[in-house]
Every structure is written in C-alpha cells, then in structure tokens.
Short mmCIF file of C-alpha atoms and ligand atoms in Angstrom, two decimals:
data_model
loop_
_atom_site.label_atom_id
_atom_site.label_comp_id
_atom_site.label_asym_id
_atom_site.label_seq_id
_atom_site.Cartn_x
_atom_site.Cartn_y
_atom_site.Cartn_z
CA UNK A 1030 -31.79 -81.14 29.24
CA UNK A 1031 -30.52 -82.26 25.94
CA UNK A 1032 -33.14 -83.53 23.27
CA UNK A 1033 -33.01 -87.76 22.89
CA UNK A 1034 -31.72 -88.82 19.28
CA UNK A 1035 -34.45 -90.19 16.79
CA UNK A 1036 -31.89 -93.07 16.49
CA UNK A 1037 -29.94 -95.28 14.47
CA UNK A 1038 -30.00 -98.83 13.89
CA UNK A 1039 -25.82 -98.51 14.24
CA UNK A 1040 -26.28 -99.14 18.16
CA UNK A 1041 -23.26 -97.02 19.43
CA UNK A 1042 -24.92 -94.04 17.63
CA UNK A 1043 -27.56 -93.67 19.97
CA UNK A 1044 -25.48 -93.93 23.16
CA UNK A 1045 -25.78 -90.36 24.82
CA UNK A 1046 -22.82 -88.28 24.39
CA UNK A 1047 -21.85 -90.11 21.43
CA UNK A 1048 -20.05 -87.26 18.72
CA UNK A 1049 -21.96 -88.73 15.99
CA UNK A 1050 -25.70 -89.78 16.55
CA UNK A 1051 -27.65 -89.64 13.31
CA UNK A 1052 -28.03 -85.78 13.71
CA UNK A 1053 -24.45 -85.27 12.89
CA UNK A 1054 -23.38 -87.28 9.87
CA UNK A 1055 -20.08 -85.62 9.08
CA UNK A 1056 -18.06 -86.42 5.81
CA UNK A 1057 -14.34 -88.01 5.75
CA UNK A 1058 -11.82 -89.85 4.01
CA UNK A 1059 -10.21 -92.95 4.74
CA UNK A 1060 -8.98 -96.20 3.96
CA UNK A 1061 -8.88 -99.43 6.26
CA UNK A 1062 -6.34 -100.30 7.31
CA UNK A 1063 -6.47 -104.01 6.50
CA UNK A 1064 -7.25 -103.10 3.06
CA UNK A 1065 -3.49 -103.69 1.01
CA UNK A 1066 -4.29 -101.22 -1.49
CA UNK A 1067 -5.28 -98.45 0.65
CA UNK A 1068 -8.10 -97.76 -1.21
CA UNK A 1069 -9.10 -94.18 0.24
CA UNK A 1070 -13.09 -93.69 0.30
CA UNK A 1071 -15.40 -91.06 1.48
CA UNK A 1072 -17.64 -92.02 4.43
CA UNK A 1073 -20.22 -90.57 7.15
CA UNK A 1074 -19.32 -90.86 10.75
CA UNK A 1075 -22.02 -92.39 12.66
CA UNK A 1076 -21.67 -93.81 16.20
CA UNK A 1077 -18.08 -95.60 16.32
CA UNK A 1078 -19.03 -96.47 12.73
CA UNK A 1079 -18.32 -95.61 9.14
CA UNK A 1080 -20.65 -95.48 6.54
CA UNK A 1081 -19.09 -95.69 3.22
CA UNK A 1082 -20.34 -93.79 0.62
CA UNK A 1083 -17.96 -94.50 -2.15
CA UNK A 1084 -20.03 -96.88 -4.17
CA UNK A 1085 -22.59 -97.12 -2.59
CA UNK A 1086 -24.90 -97.43 -6.14
CA UNK A 1087 -23.65 -100.76 -5.87
CA UNK A 1088 -25.71 -102.23 -3.04
CA UNK A 1089 -28.74 -99.40 -3.43
CA UNK A 1090 -31.21 -97.63 -5.99
CA UNK A 1091 -30.22 -94.21 -5.53
CA UNK A 1092 -33.28 -91.80 -6.34
CA UNK A 1093 -32.57 -89.23 -9.00
CA UNK A 1094 -31.91 -86.41 -6.45
CA UNK A 1095 -28.85 -87.62 -4.93
CA UNK A 1096 -27.53 -89.25 -8.10
CA UNK A 1097 -25.30 -86.53 -9.17
CA UNK A 1098 -23.46 -85.98 -5.46
CA UNK A 1099 -23.20 -89.85 -5.10
CA UNK A 1100 -21.46 -89.81 -8.80
CA UNK A 1101 -19.13 -87.23 -7.62
CA UNK A 1102 -18.21 -89.40 -4.13
CA UNK A 1103 -17.40 -92.26 -6.00
CA UNK A 1104 -14.57 -90.46 -8.37
CA UNK A 1105 -13.27 -89.61 -4.47
CA UNK A 1106 -13.83 -85.94 -5.31
CA UNK A 1107 -14.80 -83.90 -2.03
CA UNK A 1108 -14.11 -80.45 -3.00
CA UNK A 1109 -16.69 -81.26 -6.38
CA UNK A 1110 -19.58 -82.57 -3.86
CA UNK A 1111 -18.54 -79.33 -1.45
CA UNK A 1112 -18.84 -76.96 -4.55
CA UNK A 1113 -22.65 -78.33 -4.77
CA UNK A 1114 -25.69 -76.17 -4.14
CA UNK A 1115 -27.29 -76.34 -0.54
CA UNK A 1116 -30.27 -78.11 -1.61
CA UNK A 1117 -28.22 -80.89 -3.18
CA UNK A 1118 -26.14 -81.44 0.30
CA UNK A 1119 -29.33 -81.17 1.81
CA UNK A 1120 -30.91 -84.04 -0.39
CA UNK A 1121 -27.84 -86.25 0.33
CA UNK A 1122 -28.27 -85.61 4.11
CA UNK A 1123 -31.96 -86.35 4.31
CA UNK A 1124 -31.03 -89.62 1.63
CA UNK A 1125 -28.16 -90.85 3.92
CA UNK A 1126 -30.47 -90.46 7.27
CA UNK A 1127 -33.24 -92.07 5.54
CA UNK A 1128 -30.25 -95.11 5.24
CA UNK A 1129 -29.07 -94.99 8.76
CA UNK A 1130 -32.49 -94.50 10.82
CA UNK A 1131 -33.88 -96.80 13.34
CA UNK A 1132 -36.34 -99.22 11.35
CA UNK A 1133 -34.73 -98.28 7.95
CA UNK A 1134 -35.81 -101.01 5.15
CA UNK A 1135 -31.65 -100.54 4.07
CA UNK A 1136 -30.53 -101.93 7.63
CA UNK A 1137 -29.84 -105.77 5.99
CA UNK A 1138 -27.99 -104.40 3.15
CA UNK A 1139 -25.74 -102.12 4.77
CA UNK A 1140 -24.84 -103.75 8.14
CA UNK A 1141 -21.98 -105.70 6.15
CA UNK A 1142 -20.80 -102.56 4.53
CA UNK A 1143 -20.05 -100.47 7.83
CA UNK A 1144 -16.28 -99.99 8.75
CA UNK A 1145 -15.22 -99.13 12.50
CA UNK A 1146 -13.38 -96.10 13.34
CA UNK A 1147 -10.81 -98.19 15.19
CA UNK A 1148 -9.87 -100.00 11.62
CA UNK A 1149 -9.00 -97.12 9.79
CA UNK A 1150 -6.69 -94.60 9.07
CA UNK A 1151 -8.05 -91.12 8.22
CA UNK A 1152 -6.60 -88.73 5.60
CA UNK A 1153 -7.79 -85.02 5.12
CA UNK A 1154 -11.50 -84.97 4.48
CA UNK A 1155 -10.69 -82.71 0.95
CA UNK A 1156 -7.89 -80.86 -0.84
CA UNK A 1157 -7.19 -77.98 0.71
CA UNK A 1158 -6.24 -75.27 -2.20
CA UNK A 1159 -5.86 -72.14 -0.10
CA UNK A 1160 -5.42 -71.29 3.99
CA UNK A 1161 -6.50 -68.25 5.72
CA UNK A 1162 -5.73 -67.96 9.14
CA UNK A 1163 -8.43 -65.10 10.72
CA UNK A 1164 -7.77 -63.56 14.42
CA UNK A 1165 -11.20 -63.56 15.30
CA UNK A 1166 -10.78 -64.37 18.89
CA UNK A 1167 -11.17 -61.22 20.78
CA UNK A 1168 -9.63 -62.00 24.03
CA UNK A 1169 -6.42 -63.99 22.27
CA UNK A 1170 -6.07 -60.80 20.29
CA UNK A 1171 -6.01 -58.43 23.48
CA UNK A 1172 -4.09 -61.07 26.15
CA UNK A 1173 -1.19 -61.14 23.27
CA UNK A 1174 -1.82 -57.59 22.46
CA UNK A 1175 -1.16 -56.52 25.81
CA UNK A 1176 2.41 -58.40 26.16
CA UNK A 1177 3.61 -56.21 22.90
CA UNK A 1178 1.76 -52.90 23.82
CA UNK A 1179 0.27 -52.81 27.13
CA UNK A 1180 -0.98 -49.30 26.29
CA UNK A 1181 -3.18 -50.44 23.39
CA UNK A 1182 -3.37 -53.77 23.19
CA UNK A 1183 -6.11 -54.16 19.86
CA UNK A 1184 -4.69 -52.57 16.99
CA UNK A 1185 -6.82 -49.38 15.78
CA UNK A 1186 -8.36 -52.06 12.87
CA UNK A 1187 -9.01 -54.82 15.15
CA UNK A 1188 -13.01 -53.46 15.70
CA UNK A 1189 -13.64 -52.60 12.05
CA UNK A 1190 -11.68 -55.75 10.15
CA UNK A 1191 -11.75 -59.45 10.39
CA UNK A 1192 -7.76 -59.29 10.29
CA UNK A 1193 -6.12 -62.38 8.57
CA UNK A 1194 -3.04 -63.53 6.96
CA UNK A 1195 -2.44 -66.12 4.51
CA UNK A 1196 -1.45 -69.75 5.79
CA UNK A 1197 0.03 -72.18 3.50
CA UNK A 1198 -1.83 -75.64 2.59
CA UNK A 1199 0.55 -77.54 2.19
CA UNK A 1200 1.55 -78.51 5.48
CA UNK A 1201 -2.15 -78.66 6.80
CA UNK A 1202 -2.14 -82.08 8.34
CA UNK A 1203 -4.74 -84.76 9.73
CA UNK A 1204 -5.23 -85.37 13.40
CA UNK A 1205 -3.07 -88.51 14.09
CA UNK A 1206 0.04 -87.39 12.04
CA UNK A 1207 2.91 -86.19 14.45
CA UNK A 1208 4.59 -82.47 13.90
CA UNK A 1209 8.04 -82.56 14.49
CA UNK A 1210 9.47 -79.69 16.32
CA UNK A 1211 10.65 -76.60 13.47
CA UNK A 1212 14.14 -75.11 13.48
CA UNK A 1213 14.64 -71.57 13.06
CA UNK A 1214 16.01 -68.49 13.87
CA UNK A 1215 15.56 -66.24 16.77
CA UNK A 1216 17.65 -64.36 18.99
CA UNK A 1217 17.88 -64.10 22.78
CA UNK A 1218 16.95 -59.85 23.07
CA UNK A 1219 17.09 -56.74 21.62
CA UNK A 1220 20.58 -55.97 20.65
CA UNK A 1221 21.84 -59.36 20.71
CA UNK A 1222 22.32 -61.55 17.17
CA UNK A 1223 20.42 -64.22 16.14
CA UNK A 1224 20.75 -67.78 16.44
CA UNK A 1225 19.76 -70.75 14.49
CA UNK A 1226 17.90 -73.63 16.76
CA UNK A 1227 14.99 -76.10 17.60
CA UNK A 1228 12.25 -73.83 18.97
CA UNK A 1229 12.28 -73.62 22.58
CA UNK A 1230 8.82 -71.99 22.66
CA UNK A 1231 6.79 -74.49 21.20
CA UNK A 1232 2.45 -73.48 20.99
CA UNK A 1233 -1.09 -74.52 20.07
CA UNK A 1234 -3.69 -72.62 19.37
CA UNK A 1235 -6.75 -73.69 20.03
CA UNK A 1236 -9.02 -72.57 16.84
CA UNK A 1237 -12.10 -74.05 14.60
CA UNK A 1238 -11.72 -74.55 10.51
CA UNK A 1239 -14.41 -73.33 8.23
CA UNK A 1240 -14.84 -75.07 4.90
CA UNK A 1241 -15.62 -72.93 2.11
CA UNK A 1242 -18.29 -75.18 -0.39
CA UNK A 1243 -19.72 -72.91 -3.00
CA UNK A 1244 -16.51 -71.09 -4.90
CA UNK A 1245 -17.31 -67.45 -5.98
CA UNK A 1246 -15.68 -66.08 -9.24
CA UNK A 1247 -12.64 -63.29 -8.79
CA UNK A 1248 -14.08 -60.47 -8.88
CA UNK A 1249 -17.34 -60.95 -7.74
CA UNK A 1250 -17.79 -60.47 -3.22
CA UNK A 1251 -19.91 -62.67 -1.65
CA UNK A 1252 -22.25 -60.33 0.18
CA UNK A 1253 -23.83 -60.91 3.34
CA UNK A 1254 -27.03 -61.91 3.09
CA UNK A 1255 -25.46 -65.04 0.54
CA UNK A 1256 -22.40 -65.58 2.94
CA UNK A 1257 -23.83 -68.59 4.28
CA UNK A 1258 -24.11 -70.73 1.25
CA UNK A 1259 -20.23 -71.18 0.82
CA UNK A 1260 -20.02 -72.22 3.80
CA UNK A 1261 -19.84 -76.05 3.85
CA UNK A 1262 -18.58 -76.83 7.25
CA UNK A 1263 -16.33 -77.02 10.12
CA UNK A 1264 -13.52 -79.06 12.33
CA UNK A 1265 -11.32 -78.31 15.16
CA UNK A 1266 -7.57 -76.78 13.94
CA UNK A 1267 -4.38 -76.67 15.73
CA UNK A 1268 -2.41 -73.31 14.64
CA UNK A 1269 1.09 -74.82 15.65
CA UNK A 1270 3.12 -71.86 16.25
CA UNK A 1271 6.80 -71.49 16.97
CA UNK A 1272 6.79 -68.37 19.29
CA UNK A 1273 10.74 -67.31 19.26
CA UNK A 1274 10.71 -67.62 15.45
CA UNK A 1275 7.49 -65.78 15.27
CA UNK A 1276 9.06 -63.23 18.01
CA UNK A 1277 12.22 -62.74 15.36
CA UNK A 1278 10.23 -62.74 11.81
CA UNK A 1279 6.84 -61.34 12.52
CA UNK A 1280 7.52 -57.43 12.04
CA UNK A 1281 6.82 -56.06 9.36
CA UNK A 1282 5.35 -58.72 7.56
CA UNK A 1283 3.86 -60.93 9.67
CA UNK A 1284 3.71 -64.91 10.31
CA UNK A 1285 5.63 -67.26 8.24
CA UNK A 1286 8.18 -69.64 9.27
CA UNK A 1287 6.49 -69.60 12.88
CA UNK A 1288 3.37 -70.91 11.50
CA UNK A 1289 3.68 -72.78 8.21
CA UNK A 1290 5.29 -75.94 9.12
CA UNK A 1291 2.05 -77.61 10.36
CA UNK A 1292 -1.50 -77.05 11.18
CA UNK A 1293 -3.47 -79.88 11.92
CA UNK A 1294 -7.13 -80.18 11.73
CA UNK A 1295 -9.64 -83.22 12.82
CA UNK A 1296 -10.75 -85.46 9.97
CA UNK A 1297 -14.61 -84.92 10.24
CA UNK A 1298 -16.14 -81.94 8.56
CA UNK A 1299 -19.25 -81.33 10.32
CA UNK A 1300 -21.64 -79.69 8.23
CA UNK A 1301 -23.37 -76.48 8.33
CA UNK A 1302 -26.87 -78.18 8.45
CA UNK A 1303 -25.35 -80.95 11.21
CA UNK A 1304 -24.50 -76.96 13.20
CA UNK A 1305 -28.38 -75.53 12.53
CA UNK A 1306 -29.54 -76.46 15.70
CA UNK A 1307 -27.04 -74.41 17.68
CA UNK A 1308 -27.22 -71.13 15.78
CA UNK A 1309 -27.89 -67.86 17.87
CA UNK A 1310 -27.38 -64.46 17.21
CA UNK A 1311 -24.62 -62.44 16.46
CA UNK A 1312 -24.47 -59.62 18.73
CA UNK A 1313 -21.77 -56.41 18.99
CA UNK A 1314 -21.59 -54.93 22.59
CA UNK A 1315 -23.47 -51.58 21.72
CA UNK A 1316 -20.17 -49.46 23.55
CA UNK A 1317 -18.21 -51.20 20.35
CA UNK A 1318 -17.74 -49.98 16.61
CA UNK A 1319 -21.13 -51.34 14.96
CA UNK A 1320 -19.33 -53.02 11.82
CA UNK A 1321 -19.49 -51.63 8.10
CA UNK A 1322 -22.52 -51.74 6.52
CA UNK A 1323 -21.13 -54.14 3.70
CA UNK A 1324 -20.43 -56.70 6.94
CA UNK A 1325 -24.25 -56.44 8.30
CA UNK A 1326 -27.52 -58.26 7.42
CA UNK A 1327 -30.45 -59.09 9.44
CA UNK A 1328 -29.81 -63.40 8.82
CA UNK A 1329 -26.32 -62.66 10.70
CA UNK A 1330 -27.79 -60.57 13.73
CA UNK A 1331 -30.29 -63.10 14.31
CA UNK A 1332 -28.62 -66.32 13.84
CA UNK A 1333 -25.15 -65.74 12.66
CA UNK A 1334 -23.18 -67.14 15.46
CA UNK A 1335 -22.97 -71.08 16.50
CA UNK A 1336 -22.84 -71.93 19.95
CA UNK A 1337 -19.71 -74.59 20.25
CA UNK A 1338 -18.05 -75.78 23.33
CA UNK A 1339 -14.29 -76.30 22.64
CA UNK A 1340 -12.06 -78.42 25.31
CA UNK A 1341 -8.24 -78.43 25.31
CA UNK A 1342 -6.42 -81.97 26.83
CA UNK A 1343 -2.73 -82.54 27.21
CA UNK A 1344 -1.21 -85.90 27.65
CA UNK A 1345 2.45 -86.14 28.47
CA UNK A 1346 5.06 -89.09 27.97
CA UNK A 1347 5.44 -89.05 31.74
CA UNK A 1348 1.58 -89.48 32.16
CA UNK A 1349 1.41 -92.10 29.71
CA UNK A 1350 4.40 -93.95 31.60
CA UNK A 1351 2.29 -93.13 34.88
CA UNK A 1352 -0.83 -94.62 33.05
CA UNK A 1353 -2.31 -91.31 33.38
CA UNK A 1354 -5.21 -90.31 31.23
CA UNK A 1355 -5.00 -86.97 29.27
CA UNK A 1356 -5.71 -83.79 31.50
CA UNK A 1357 -8.01 -81.42 30.95
CA UNK A 1358 -6.68 -77.96 30.65
CA UNK A 1359 -8.87 -75.53 29.20
CA UNK A 1360 -12.61 -74.99 27.94
CA UNK A 1361 -14.02 -72.13 25.69
CA UNK A 1362 -16.82 -71.33 23.73
CA UNK A 1363 -17.08 -70.43 19.99
CA UNK A 1364 -19.63 -67.52 19.84
CA UNK A 1365 -18.48 -65.99 22.79
CA UNK A 1366 -14.47 -65.84 22.23
CA UNK A 1367 -15.02 -64.82 18.36
CA UNK A 1368 -15.62 -61.00 17.57
CA UNK A 1369 -16.62 -61.61 14.09
CA UNK A 1370 -19.00 -64.81 12.60
CA UNK A 1371 -18.60 -66.93 9.64
CA UNK A 1372 -20.56 -64.85 7.00
CA UNK A 1373 -18.35 -61.87 7.89
CA UNK A 1374 -15.01 -63.93 7.45
CA UNK A 1375 -16.22 -65.08 3.52
CA UNK A 1376 -17.77 -61.50 3.03
CA UNK A 1377 -15.15 -59.62 4.23
CA UNK A 1378 -12.42 -61.78 2.41
CA UNK A 1379 -14.36 -61.63 -0.69
CA UNK A 1380 -14.92 -58.16 -0.42
CA UNK A 1381 -11.95 -57.27 -2.47
CA UNK A 1382 -13.00 -59.48 -5.35
CA UNK A 1383 -10.71 -62.10 -3.95
CA UNK A 1384 -11.78 -65.27 -5.16
CA UNK A 1385 -12.41 -68.48 -2.84
CA UNK A 1386 -12.45 -72.07 -3.77
CA UNK A 1387 -14.43 -75.09 -2.75
CA UNK A 1388 -12.35 -77.01 -0.28
CA UNK A 1389 -10.24 -73.55 1.06
CA UNK A 1390 -9.72 -73.98 4.68
CA UNK A 1391 -10.54 -70.44 7.75
CA UNK A 1392 -8.99 -70.70 10.73
CA UNK A 1393 -11.02 -68.88 13.08
CA UNK A 1394 -7.89 -67.30 15.27
CA UNK A 1395 -7.79 -68.62 18.67
CA UNK A 1396 -10.66 -69.15 20.75
CA UNK A 1397 -9.46 -67.79 23.98
CA UNK A 1398 -12.37 -66.95 26.62
CA UNK A 1399 -12.49 -63.94 28.67
CA UNK A 1400 -10.91 -65.37 31.69
CA UNK A 1401 -6.65 -66.47 32.01
CA UNK A 1402 -8.36 -69.86 32.73
CA UNK A 1403 -9.97 -70.24 29.23
CA UNK A 1404 -6.65 -69.34 27.21
CA UNK A 1405 -6.32 -71.13 23.79
CA UNK A 1406 -2.57 -70.84 23.96
CA UNK A 1407 0.16 -71.79 26.38
CA UNK A 1408 1.60 -68.41 25.17
CA UNK A 1409 -1.14 -66.89 27.48
CA UNK A 1410 -2.12 -69.46 29.88
CA UNK A 1411 1.73 -69.18 31.27
CA UNK A 1412 1.82 -65.54 30.55
CA UNK A 1413 4.65 -65.66 27.94
CA UNK A 1414 6.23 -68.26 29.71
CA UNK A 1415 6.98 -66.43 32.99
CA UNK A 1416 4.35 -68.84 34.83
CA UNK A 1417 4.25 -72.54 34.03
CA UNK A 1418 0.98 -74.12 34.83
CA UNK A 1419 1.51 -77.33 37.23
CA UNK A 1420 -0.03 -80.54 35.94
CA UNK A 1421 -1.76 -82.79 38.12
CA UNK A 1422 0.81 -85.10 38.29
CA UNK A 1423 3.49 -82.44 39.44
CA UNK A 1424 5.24 -81.54 35.75
CA UNK A 1425 5.37 -78.01 34.83
CA UNK A 1426 4.91 -76.26 31.22
CA UNK A 1427 5.69 -73.14 29.60
CA UNK A 1428 5.67 -74.43 26.19
CA UNK A 1429 5.30 -77.92 24.58
CA UNK A 1430 7.98 -80.66 25.46
CA UNK A 1431 9.10 -83.56 23.08
CA UNK A 1432 6.64 -86.43 23.98
CA UNK A 1433 3.55 -84.20 24.56
CA UNK A 1434 0.52 -84.76 22.56
CA UNK A 1435 -2.15 -82.17 22.70
CA UNK A 1436 -5.77 -83.25 21.90
CA UNK A 1437 -8.72 -80.36 21.01
CA UNK A 1438 -12.17 -81.46 21.22
CA UNK A 1439 -15.56 -79.66 20.38
CA UNK A 1440 -19.65 -79.90 20.69
CA UNK A 1441 -22.61 -78.43 20.21
CA UNK A 1442 -24.98 -79.48 23.51
CA UNK A 1443 -27.83 -76.28 23.55
CA UNK A 1444 -30.68 -77.29 25.58
CA UNK A 1445 -33.30 -79.29 23.99
CA UNK A 1446 -30.99 -80.48 20.74
CA UNK A 1447 -29.24 -83.43 20.30
CA UNK A 1448 -25.93 -83.23 21.19
CA UNK A 1449 -23.23 -83.81 18.54
CA UNK A 1450 -19.16 -83.72 18.67
CA UNK A 1451 -16.26 -82.84 16.44
CA UNK A 1452 -14.42 -85.92 17.66
CA UNK A 1453 -10.60 -84.63 18.02
CA UNK A 1454 -7.56 -83.20 16.95
CA UNK A 1455 -4.90 -85.21 18.56
CA UNK A 1456 -0.99 -84.47 17.66
CA UNK A 1457 2.24 -86.04 19.07
CA UNK A 1458 5.06 -83.66 19.36
CA UNK A 1459 8.45 -85.17 18.16
CA UNK A 1460 12.21 -84.21 18.08
MN1 MN B 496 -3.81 -68.65 14.48
#
C-alpha cells in the first residue's frame, strides 16, 4: 500500500496516483499561453497547477533562510539556483511545502497566483551547458552487443567503467516539441557505396536524465562520498537515434549525427530530495568484477540506487484517427536496469579532473529490463528491425514512422511511500 499524501489545499494534488502531490514539488520553466509578452517564469508543479516562484516576494514575506534562493529564481536563473548548497535547497523545499500544505495560512494569498498546467507552454527547465550520455543500462548494452559481437556482447571495459560519449546540448528540446526525421549518410551493406537520405531506422531510447547542481572546479575530482551533493535532480530523457546513420558513422569515434539532431526531456526536474524515499541499496553481483575503490562508498552500497518505474507508450496517426489512446508497449525499472549508480556516474566523469557545471545533463543510457518485452528501444524490441511489433490496431512497427508520437512516463511507488511521478516526455515525429 502506498502512503497517503500529507495533503495540499490544491485539491488536485491529493488525488491518488497524481504525479505531483506535495511530496514531489518539481521545478520547471513555463510561460502562460494567454500572456502576450510570453514572459517565462520558474514554478513548482502541484497537482494539475503550477505555483509560480518568480516574484513571490511581492505577495509573501520571505524568511531570511530562503531570500537568496528566491532572489535567484526572480532572475530566472535556474542554473545558479541549482548550484546552491543542499541545505539551501532543503530550506526552499521546506518553505514551499509550508505554503502549499493543507491548512496553510497562505492559501488565500496564493490561490489567485496558481496557473493551470493546461494553460502553459513548458520550456527547458534550465540552460544545459553540457550533455553526456552514459551507457549504464546493462541489458541494453548486452542486447545491442549481441547484434554486433555475438561471442562477446559486452566490451571488456563495460563492467569496469561507466561508459559514455559527449553529446550535444544545443539540440536538447522539451517534451511537446516535434522532432524532424533526420537526413544522413548510410549504406545498405558492406562493400556497397553509401548514400544520403532520410533515416529509415529512426528509434527512441528510454533514458533518465540527471541534472548536476553544484559545480566542481577543473582539476578537482568529486569523490564518491561527495557525489550526491552535486546531484540536483532528474527528468525523463529520450535519446533519439537514427540506427542506419549510426551503423555507418560510429566506427571509430562513436555516436555523432545519428544522435545529435535531437534529445527530448520532460520539463519538470524531480529533485534529489523528492526521490529520497525511494532509495535502495546499490548492488553488484558477487560473480561480477567489483568496482575499483574510487567508485565505491558505504553510502553508495547502502542507498545509491533509486527505484523508478519507467513506461513507454506509442500513439500512431492511425490510432489517433481511430480515437484510440496511446498504447503502453514497455515497462522497465531504473535500479534493475542500471549497472552504475548516479554517484558513480558523477565520480567517474570527474575522476580525471573534468569540471561539471550547474545544469549539466547526463543521460543514463537506455534502461531496458532483463527480458525482451522490457526493451527500451525499437532496435531491441524488433530485433534489429527483423521482427516488427504488432500494435493492438494491427499496425506494425520496426522503427518509427512519420506521425508517430512517443511518450515516456516514470513514477516512484515504493510500498509505504507517497507515489510521485515525473510527468511525461511526449514527442511527435514529423517528416
Ligand atoms: Mn543513449
């Protein structure tokens, strides 16, 4: 049984199964559609509403403990806010909880400030200075490895290093923004000359995004015992992949144009504080190599993993015409799929002295589960395109077609805790 929410005067936040109860309070950046000046604001999601945080001091007397944080939010500077200390983030969270809790004396003043989520356009929650995509989903790495190297699916480094490549932040877009099918160079088979055309093997990758808060100076690695302090929060992430372009360009230097045309993320940052109740021990099978000591800590062993349920839905143009809802095609779970913890990703990334900045984004890697039905990409689900999946309306898919909408959802729902959700990452593919 899930625990009952402590409750908010915003009634929609108390509905069972709601993504944004008062225990969540994720940060996002939005503008009201009716606002002709389209002024962006930072707010927190509560139920189906948003409490704008920008200019809150005009309406409420702020305690000293949160004045700095709110002054930064007034400047729309989410990145500087993310770089504040954990205790500052806790103070702000505690204060916002007090504003929104059932019986709060602020209800009357704040009621008129609420904005309905149905009346806003969401933007990226912060600036993303750099984007690194990891490969921490071991079942995905194994599934893809099996297609390329059946005798040795996992590369020799996989169980020792959280493998990654540097992606591009310029093409990161929020949920709701369409993705145009990329054009690129590929070839039909070995020995044949390449050609240039619209990708025919366009795919999604089910990932989570990890936002960095406090930066580290160049030359100063982040040790495992400090890594969580630099972890600000999470979102859903769709690492769009053109498999035909990828297959031809990737050797020897890895992903490039097959990936960097677009990366979609859900617009709300679920904070580390909100995820805390869903922590669990991080484990490494005793038959596998144990991490080198710089990737080990007691805290990581006792609570380095987070249980997050993931879901993929597909909605085709034909399904929309037939008035069918999006079809749920895959479920998976972060802590089971990930071979490395968030702390290990942060520590490894900075172990050579590489500096991270507030707002930097990590992709976890595709979070496929252990069974074929839990595949986090169509490449795996359709076995390299050889076995198309059949949707309930009879349509078949090996890869994505124009007019398809891909929807990712995530939630945490551990026994005895209040369920929180991530909202969704929804993207339409256009020609
Ligand atoms: Mn990826």
